[in-house]
Amino acid sequence: MTFTGFYKKTRKERIEILKNLNLISDEHSHELLENITLDVDVAGNMTENHIATFALPFGIVPQILVNNKEYSLPMVTEEPSVVAAASNASKIIAKSGGFETKILDRKMIGQIALYDVENFEQATSKIEENNLYLLQIANEAHPSIVKRGGGACDISWKILEDDEVKFLVVYLTVDVKEAMGANILNNMLEAIKPYLENLTNSYALMAILSNYATKSLVTASCKIKIQHIDKDIEKAKEIAKKIELASKFAKLDPYRAATHNKGIFNGIDALVIASGNDWRAVEAACHTYATRNGTYEGLSTWIFNKNENILSGEITLPMPIASVGGSIGLNNSVKISHEILGNPDAKTLASLITALGLAQNFAALKALVSVGIQQGHMKLHAKSLALLAGAKAEEVEIIAEKLQESKHMNLETAKLLIKENKEKIK
Ligand code: HMG
């Protein structure tokens, strides 16, 4: 299937294309056309002190190739050029065979911090002796996940201390299947907490899921033939070499790493939000993972193989993602997102999100080391500026075009252009 020029179509035409490709049902296509989103009464039951619903733009990366399968990705973002950049990168990478992903494991970890432990040696041997019993209590606290083939599968411990305090921290690992797992873990942890206190003769400070989802790691990689980066091979080599340097720079300098990773999260957050998942959990997990070598680093790695003229990209991220639960079944737009994605299971969705993060990173780095970010970004930012300056819907295109030709693309110029345009019409 081809989506060339998808972005040049009208909104109605884009929805029609998605419908004709069976990516959305007639019902969902109608809801998109009429912009029917989260029901206000449903929203009122999802959060507290509710006053209304809050809208954000809902867009599509029309075509991304992941594990030899084509997907269209829904993205919710307010930032101009993010969807364009992801589409551009996905298209380039698809020409070289797309992304491959690997999921090493899909489990979540929770922890109970014990303090005032009288005898650490006795306490830890009691935990080991009662390992199976503790797992049984955990599973009895949430039997539905056991019925689905998951459940608590491991208990381990660690002693953590400083000059003032010494904790015995107990970690529970749970196979959460299609869920994100917060409620499952918290139920299980709270169930084993009193037993642990008794066994270890100590007090539990807290029992809670850890968002550092190191047992839900996903790796996405791609191998880009450089002729797809630029037809001018010398120029393409230069860009590929500089992208490798940019990834090294982001490993060395936390100031750069923060921005490098922000670019990755432009894509990740947009799909995580569209899929109704907890983006705070994903952000917390990935930013913690970025510090695993002792300093905050860029999350992606790019290597240019000069002999083969291949630019290889790779990213590994903890991806605590669900395909069920939370707001997923409640929000209409989220249901549409899942339909567009082909109703993926949690592992597939985690793979798509990780691949999109790498695509987004490639687009940003390619622009940064060649023409600079402003050219592409400001071209698309011009429309937001025109709107911000007060342009009417019918004026936006013309003011945005004039803004791009102007010396200073800013709010002041946009206001001036709107005034000039009005005078011209009079
Ligand atoms: P281009 O090469 O001028 O695009 O790039 P093109 O006109 O040749 O079109 C190529 C493809 O791009 C199109 O294929 C579309 O898929 C897509 P086609 O449909 O023609 O077959 N495309 C678009 N999709 C939707 N709407 C559009 C659009 N235009 C092209 N309007 C582009 C133009 C903006 C894509 C490019 O310059 C780019 O990728 N720039 C990077 C922009 C970016 O990364 N923005 C993110 C915000 S900046 C930021 O916050 C992150 C940062 O700080 C991170 C970091 O520092 O690492 C930068």
mmCIF file of C-alpha atoms in Angstrom, residues 84-368:
data_model
loop_
_atom_site.group_PDB
_atom_site.id
_atom_site.type_symbol
_atom_site.label_atom_id
_atom_site.label_comp_id
_atom_site.label_asym_id
_atom_site.label_seq_id
_atom_site.Cartn_x
_atom_site.Cartn_y
_atom_site.Cartn_z
ATOM 1 C CA ALA A 84 5.939 14.782 9.653
ATOM 2 C CA ALA A 85 9.398 13.836 10.939
ATOM 3 C CA ALA A 86 8.269 10.366 12.070
ATOM 4 C CA SER A 87 6.540 9.800 8.710
ATOM 5 C CA ASN A 88 9.625 10.924 6.821
ATOM 6 C CA ALA A 89 11.962 8.674 8.825
ATOM 7 C CA SER A 90 9.623 5.668 8.688
ATOM 8 C CA LYS A 91 9.458 6.007 4.921
ATOM 9 C CA ILE A 92 13.260 6.156 4.539
ATOM 10 C CA ILE A 93 13.768 3.216 6.920
ATOM 11 C CA ALA A 94 11.052 1.107 5.221
ATOM 12 C CA LYS A 95 13.050 1.327 1.975
ATOM 13 C CA SER A 96 15.896 -0.455 3.794
ATOM 14 C CA GLY A 97 13.712 -3.237 5.241
ATOM 15 C CA GLY A 98 12.141 -1.395 8.185
ATOM 16 C CA PHE A 99 12.614 -2.092 11.880
ATOM 17 C CA GLU A 100 13.262 -5.315 13.696
ATOM 18 C CA THR A 101 12.281 -5.664 17.320
ATOM 19 C CA LYS A 102 13.061 -8.114 20.095
ATOM 20 C CA ILE A 103 11.329 -8.526 23.426
ATOM 21 C CA LEU A 104 13.498 -10.211 25.982
ATOM 22 C CA ASP A 105 10.858 -10.529 28.674
ATOM 23 C CA ARG A 106 7.508 -9.040 29.663
ATOM 24 C CA LYS A 107 7.219 -8.990 33.424
ATOM 25 C CA MET A 108 6.798 -6.293 36.068
ATOM 26 C CA ILE A 109 8.607 -5.871 39.374
ATOM 27 C CA GLY A 110 7.266 -4.605 42.701
ATOM 28 C CA GLN A 111 9.050 -3.973 45.969
ATOM 29 C CA ILE A 112 8.571 -3.991 49.723
ATOM 30 C CA ALA A 113 11.084 -2.019 51.761
ATOM 31 C CA LEU A 114 11.619 -3.528 55.231
ATOM 32 C CA TYR A 115 13.338 -1.533 57.986
ATOM 33 C CA ASP A 116 14.305 -2.092 61.619
ATOM 34 C CA VAL A 117 15.260 -5.657 60.684
ATOM 35 C CA GLU A 118 16.648 -7.291 63.831
ATOM 36 C CA ASN A 119 18.780 -9.946 62.167
ATOM 37 C CA PHE A 120 19.462 -9.674 58.412
ATOM 38 C CA GLU A 121 20.885 -13.174 58.093
ATOM 39 C CA GLN A 122 17.865 -14.784 59.736
ATOM 40 C CA ALA A 123 15.461 -12.543 57.829
ATOM 41 C CA THR A 124 16.907 -13.370 54.404
ATOM 42 C CA SER A 125 17.038 -17.117 55.059
ATOM 43 C CA LYS A 126 13.372 -16.999 56.202
ATOM 44 C CA ILE A 127 12.456 -15.302 52.906
ATOM 45 C CA GLU A 128 14.275 -17.990 50.963
ATOM 46 C CA GLU A 129 12.711 -20.837 52.965
ATOM 47 C CA ASN A 130 9.231 -19.377 52.423
ATOM 48 C CA ASN A 131 9.710 -18.362 48.812
ATOM 49 C CA LEU A 132 7.027 -20.659 47.385
ATOM 50 C CA TYR A 133 4.566 -19.825 50.171
ATOM 51 C CA LEU A 134 4.992 -16.082 49.531
ATOM 52 C CA LEU A 135 4.423 -16.588 45.795
ATOM 53 C CA GLN A 136 1.279 -18.575 46.605
ATOM 54 C CA ILE A 137 -0.088 -15.763 48.806
ATOM 55 C CA ALA A 138 0.712 -13.250 46.072
ATOM 56 C CA ASN A 139 -1.121 -15.318 43.449
ATOM 57 C CA GLU A 140 -4.127 -15.850 45.734
ATOM 58 C CA ALA A 141 -4.405 -12.049 46.030
ATOM 59 C CA HIS A 142 -4.980 -11.705 42.260
ATOM 60 C CA PRO A 143 -6.258 -15.057 40.927
ATOM 61 C CA SER A 144 -7.518 -13.657 37.589
ATOM 62 C CA ILE A 145 -3.979 -13.111 36.282
ATOM 63 C CA VAL A 146 -3.101 -16.711 37.195
ATOM 64 C CA LYS A 147 -6.156 -17.884 35.199
ATOM 65 C CA ARG A 148 -4.799 -15.951 32.226
ATOM 66 C CA GLY A 149 -1.517 -17.842 32.423
ATOM 67 C CA GLY A 150 0.458 -15.202 34.322
ATOM 68 C CA GLY A 151 1.119 -14.519 37.989
ATOM 69 C CA ALA A 152 3.873 -14.062 40.561
ATOM 70 C CA CYS A 153 6.965 -16.026 39.530
ATOM 71 C CA ASP A 154 9.958 -14.827 41.504
ATOM 72 C CA ILE A 155 10.995 -13.301 44.832
ATOM 73 C CA SER A 156 14.443 -11.865 45.446
ATOM 74 C CA TRP A 157 15.962 -9.445 47.942
ATOM 75 C CA LYS A 158 18.728 -6.864 48.326
ATOM 76 C CA ILE A 159 20.210 -5.020 51.324
ATOM 77 C CA LEU A 160 20.510 -1.270 50.744
ATOM 78 C CA GLU A 161 22.064 1.039 53.302
ATOM 79 C CA ASP A 162 23.681 4.382 54.012
ATOM 80 C CA ASP A 163 25.173 5.786 57.246
ATOM 81 C CA GLU A 164 21.752 6.147 58.873
ATOM 82 C CA VAL A 165 19.512 3.367 57.632
ATOM 83 C CA LYS A 166 19.635 -0.221 56.424
ATOM 84 C CA PHE A 167 16.781 -1.640 54.351
ATOM 85 C CA LEU A 168 16.001 -5.183 53.355
ATOM 86 C CA VAL A 169 14.227 -4.707 50.030
ATOM 87 C CA VAL A 170 12.128 -7.584 48.718
ATOM 88 C CA TYR A 171 11.376 -7.683 44.984
ATOM 89 C CA LEU A 172 8.401 -9.543 43.536
ATOM 90 C CA THR A 173 8.369 -10.359 39.804
ATOM 91 C CA VAL A 174 5.027 -10.959 38.112
ATOM 92 C CA ASP A 175 4.066 -12.048 34.612
ATOM 93 C CA VAL A 176 1.294 -9.508 33.915
ATOM 94 C CA LYS A 177 0.337 -10.780 30.423
ATOM 95 C CA GLU A 178 -1.607 -8.032 28.567
ATOM 96 C CA ALA A 179 -1.934 -5.638 31.534
ATOM 97 C CA MET A 180 0.419 -2.847 32.596
ATOM 98 C CA GLY A 181 0.339 -4.514 36.000
ATOM 99 C CA ALA A 182 0.192 -1.697 38.564
ATOM 100 C CA ASN A 183 -2.990 -2.939 40.261
ATOM 101 C CA ILE A 184 -1.963 -6.603 40.015
ATOM 102 C CA LEU A 185 1.426 -5.909 41.608
ATOM 103 C CA ASN A 186 0.070 -3.601 44.300
ATOM 104 C CA ASN A 187 -2.606 -6.150 45.324
ATOM 105 C CA MET A 188 -0.016 -8.918 45.544
ATOM 106 C CA LEU A 189 2.543 -6.806 47.391
ATOM 107 C CA GLU A 190 0.024 -5.631 49.962
ATOM 108 C CA ALA A 191 -1.034 -9.255 50.491
ATOM 109 C CA ILE A 192 2.485 -10.527 51.231
ATOM 110 C CA LYS A 193 3.514 -7.459 53.264
ATOM 111 C CA PRO A 194 2.215 -8.647 56.710
ATOM 112 C CA TYR A 195 3.694 -12.139 56.165
ATOM 113 C CA LEU A 196 7.060 -10.617 55.343
ATOM 114 C CA GLU A 197 6.940 -8.404 58.424
ATOM 115 C CA ASN A 198 6.248 -11.487 60.569
ATOM 116 C CA LEU A 199 8.847 -13.668 58.895
ATOM 117 C CA THR A 200 11.607 -11.081 59.079
ATOM 118 C CA ASN A 201 10.647 -9.500 62.376
ATOM 119 C CA SER A 202 10.705 -6.026 60.838
ATOM 120 C CA TYR A 203 8.417 -3.242 59.591
ATOM 121 C CA ALA A 204 7.383 -2.593 56.002
ATOM 122 C CA LEU A 205 7.832 1.025 54.938
ATOM 123 C CA MET A 206 5.847 0.564 51.743
ATOM 124 C CA ALA A 207 4.733 -1.994 49.179
ATOM 125 C CA ILE A 208 4.516 -0.716 45.614
ATOM 126 C CA LEU A 209 5.097 -1.486 41.945
ATOM 127 C CA SER A 210 8.406 -0.253 40.541
ATOM 128 C CA ASN A 211 8.157 1.721 37.313
ATOM 129 C CA TYR A 212 11.715 0.731 36.493
ATOM 130 C CA ALA A 213 10.492 -2.074 34.217
ATOM 131 C CA THR A 214 13.805 -3.810 33.518
ATOM 132 C CA LYS A 215 12.004 -7.089 32.887
ATOM 133 C CA SER A 216 10.011 -5.522 30.036
ATOM 134 C CA LEU A 217 12.892 -4.504 27.793
ATOM 135 C CA VAL A 218 12.279 -4.019 24.081
ATOM 136 C CA THR A 219 14.982 -3.566 21.450
ATOM 137 C CA ALA A 220 14.257 -1.928 18.090
ATOM 138 C CA SER A 221 16.882 -1.756 15.372
ATOM 139 C CA CYS A 222 17.219 -0.786 11.733
ATOM 140 C CA LYS A 223 19.882 -0.889 9.030
ATOM 141 C CA ILE A 224 19.590 2.047 6.648
ATOM 142 C CA LYS A 225 21.211 1.834 3.220
ATOM 143 C CA ILE A 226 22.663 5.275 2.898
ATOM 144 C CA GLN A 227 21.392 5.856 -0.645
ATOM 145 C CA HIS A 228 17.980 6.188 1.036
ATOM 146 C CA ILE A 229 19.275 8.996 3.230
ATOM 147 C CA ASP A 230 20.307 11.119 0.257
ATOM 148 C CA LYS A 231 20.639 10.391 -3.455
ATOM 149 C CA ASP A 232 23.991 12.198 -3.418
ATOM 150 C CA ILE A 233 26.107 9.378 -1.927
ATOM 151 C CA GLU A 234 28.895 11.646 -0.685
ATOM 152 C CA LYS A 235 26.339 13.788 1.111
ATOM 153 C CA ALA A 236 24.636 10.657 2.492
ATOM 154 C CA LYS A 237 27.983 9.364 3.833
ATOM 155 C CA GLU A 238 28.611 12.678 5.527
ATOM 156 C CA ILE A 239 25.171 12.623 7.170
ATOM 157 C CA ALA A 240 25.566 8.989 8.292
ATOM 158 C CA LYS A 241 28.992 9.724 9.790
ATOM 159 C CA LYS A 242 27.613 12.738 11.632
ATOM 160 C CA ILE A 243 24.600 10.770 12.950
ATOM 161 C CA GLU A 244 27.065 8.282 14.506
ATOM 162 C CA LEU A 245 28.938 11.223 16.053
ATOM 163 C CA ALA A 246 25.665 12.707 17.316
ATOM 164 C CA SER A 247 24.809 9.462 19.107
ATOM 165 C CA LYS A 248 28.286 9.410 20.710
ATOM 166 C CA PHE A 249 27.890 13.051 21.758
ATOM 167 C CA ALA A 250 24.582 12.173 23.478
ATOM 168 C CA LYS A 251 26.317 9.361 25.427
ATOM 169 C CA LEU A 252 28.916 11.812 26.750
ATOM 170 C CA ASP A 253 27.035 14.997 27.563
ATOM 171 C CA PRO A 254 23.885 14.907 29.744
ATOM 172 C CA TYR A 255 22.919 18.366 28.398
ATOM 173 C CA ARG A 256 22.729 16.872 24.921
ATOM 174 C CA ALA A 257 21.342 13.517 26.167
ATOM 175 C CA ALA A 258 18.287 15.261 27.642
ATOM 176 C CA THR A 259 17.434 16.851 24.272
ATOM 177 C CA HIS A 260 18.350 13.731 22.283
ATOM 178 C CA ASN A 261 15.989 11.684 24.457
ATOM 179 C CA LYS A 262 13.313 14.385 24.366
ATOM 180 C CA GLY A 263 13.327 13.923 20.595
ATOM 181 C CA ILE A 264 12.843 10.157 21.062
ATOM 182 C CA PHE A 265 9.929 10.827 23.419
ATOM 183 C CA ASN A 266 8.295 13.139 20.857
ATOM 184 C CA GLY A 267 7.329 9.894 19.150
ATOM 185 C CA ILE A 268 7.008 7.550 22.106
ATOM 186 C CA ASP A 269 4.714 9.770 24.186
ATOM 187 C CA ALA A 270 2.493 10.540 21.205
ATOM 188 C CA LEU A 271 1.770 6.846 20.588
ATOM 189 C CA VAL A 272 1.631 5.939 24.274
ATOM 190 C CA ILE A 273 -1.033 8.627 24.799
ATOM 191 C CA ALA A 274 -2.943 7.615 21.650
ATOM 192 C CA SER A 275 -2.981 4.004 22.865
ATOM 193 C CA GLY A 276 -4.391 4.988 26.271
ATOM 194 C CA ASN A 277 -1.287 3.950 28.167
ATOM 195 C CA ASP A 278 0.404 5.568 31.151
ATOM 196 C CA TRP A 279 3.046 7.884 29.630
ATOM 197 C CA ARG A 280 4.378 8.902 33.060
ATOM 198 C CA ALA A 281 5.230 5.253 33.731
ATOM 199 C CA VAL A 282 7.002 4.899 30.378
ATOM 200 C CA GLU A 283 8.918 8.170 30.836
ATOM 201 C CA ALA A 284 9.968 7.233 34.395
ATOM 202 C CA ALA A 285 11.143 3.779 33.271
ATOM 203 C CA CYS A 286 13.116 5.009 30.256
ATOM 204 C CA HIS A 287 14.771 8.013 31.923
ATOM 205 C CA THR A 288 15.894 5.784 34.803
ATOM 206 C CA TYR A 289 17.232 3.311 32.228
ATOM 207 C CA ALA A 290 19.163 6.183 30.619
ATOM 208 C CA THR A 291 21.193 6.469 33.850
ATOM 209 C CA ARG A 292 22.064 2.756 34.135
ATOM 210 C CA ASN A 293 25.774 3.349 33.367
ATOM 211 C CA GLY A 294 26.124 5.943 36.124
ATOM 212 C CA THR A 295 25.339 9.087 34.141
ATOM 213 C CA TYR A 296 22.331 10.220 32.071
ATOM 214 C CA GLU A 297 22.948 9.097 28.464
ATOM 215 C CA GLY A 298 21.311 9.229 25.062
ATOM 216 C CA LEU A 299 19.111 6.157 24.672
ATOM 217 C CA SER A 300 19.869 5.318 21.027
ATOM 218 C CA THR A 301 23.058 4.144 19.319
ATOM 219 C CA TRP A 302 23.892 4.815 15.656
ATOM 220 C CA ILE A 303 26.879 3.247 13.901
ATOM 221 C CA PHE A 304 27.965 3.964 10.334
ATOM 222 C CA ASN A 305 29.619 1.057 8.527
ATOM 223 C CA LYS A 306 31.738 2.783 5.862
ATOM 224 C CA ASN A 307 32.559 -0.451 4.032
ATOM 225 C CA GLU A 308 28.973 -1.514 3.581
ATOM 226 C CA ASN A 309 27.498 2.011 3.466
ATOM 227 C CA ILE A 310 24.958 1.073 6.136
ATOM 228 C CA LEU A 311 23.842 3.210 9.040
ATOM 229 C CA SER A 312 22.652 0.945 11.890
ATOM 230 C CA GLY A 313 20.434 2.253 14.659
ATOM 231 C CA GLU A 314 19.442 0.533 17.871
ATOM 232 C CA ILE A 315 17.491 1.395 20.981
ATOM 233 C CA THR A 316 16.595 -0.706 24.021
ATOM 234 C CA LEU A 317 13.919 0.592 26.358
ATOM 235 C CA PRO A 318 11.848 -0.664 29.278
ATOM 236 C CA MET A 319 8.313 -0.549 27.885
ATOM 237 C CA PRO A 320 5.605 -1.213 30.512
ATOM 238 C CA ILE A 321 2.726 -1.170 28.054
ATOM 239 C CA ALA A 322 -0.756 -2.685 28.199
ATOM 240 C CA SER A 323 -3.266 -3.663 25.545
ATOM 241 C CA VAL A 324 -6.095 -3.873 28.104
ATOM 242 C CA GLY A 325 -7.098 -2.121 31.334
ATOM 243 C CA GLY A 326 -6.792 1.478 32.524
ATOM 244 C CA SER A 327 -8.523 3.947 30.200
ATOM 245 C CA ILE A 328 -8.068 1.695 27.150
ATOM 246 C CA GLY A 329 -11.632 0.398 27.082
ATOM 247 C CA LEU A 330 -13.202 3.707 28.115
ATOM 248 C CA ASN A 331 -11.911 6.348 25.739
ATOM 249 C CA ASN A 332 -13.428 6.285 22.270
ATOM 250 C CA SER A 333 -10.365 7.782 20.577
ATOM 251 C CA VAL A 334 -8.186 5.132 22.227
ATOM 252 C CA LYS A 335 -10.415 2.392 20.804
ATOM 253 C CA ILE A 336 -9.965 3.961 17.351
ATOM 254 C CA SER A 337 -6.179 4.028 17.871
ATOM 255 C CA HIS A 338 -6.135 0.329 18.725
ATOM 256 C CA GLU A 339 -8.218 -0.453 15.661
ATOM 257 C CA ILE A 340 -5.834 1.519 13.400
ATOM 258 C CA LEU A 341 -2.933 -0.405 14.968
ATOM 259 C CA GLY A 342 -4.691 -3.717 14.203
ATOM 260 C CA ASN A 343 -5.601 -4.366 17.878
ATOM 261 C CA PRO A 344 -2.059 -5.424 18.808
ATOM 262 C CA ASP A 345 -1.149 -7.412 21.897
ATOM 263 C CA ALA A 346 1.032 -5.745 24.535
ATOM 264 C CA LYS A 347 4.300 -7.082 23.071
ATOM 265 C CA THR A 348 3.492 -5.847 19.551
ATOM 266 C CA LEU A 349 2.381 -2.453 20.843
ATOM 267 C CA ALA A 350 5.581 -2.131 22.911
ATOM 268 C CA SER A 351 7.584 -2.986 19.763
ATOM 269 C CA LEU A 352 5.787 -0.361 17.674
ATOM 270 C CA ILE A 353 6.309 2.325 20.319
ATOM 271 C CA THR A 354 10.033 1.550 20.584
ATOM 272 C CA ALA A 355 10.479 1.517 16.793
ATOM 273 C CA LEU A 356 8.690 4.863 16.531
ATOM 274 C CA GLY A 357 11.077 6.319 19.133
ATOM 275 C CA LEU A 358 14.032 5.276 16.992
ATOM 276 C CA ALA A 359 12.394 6.660 13.815
ATOM 277 C CA GLN A 360 11.761 9.991 15.539
ATOM 278 C CA ASN A 361 15.375 10.118 16.703
ATOM 279 C CA PHE A 362 16.670 9.402 13.190
ATOM 280 C CA ALA A 363 14.569 12.226 11.689
ATOM 281 C CA ALA A 364 15.744 14.741 14.276
ATOM 282 C CA LEU A 365 19.438 13.745 14.000
ATOM 283 C CA LYS A 366 19.331 13.738 10.196
ATOM 284 C CA ALA A 367 17.957 17.290 10.222
ATOM 285 C CA LEU A 368 20.296 18.462 13.013
#
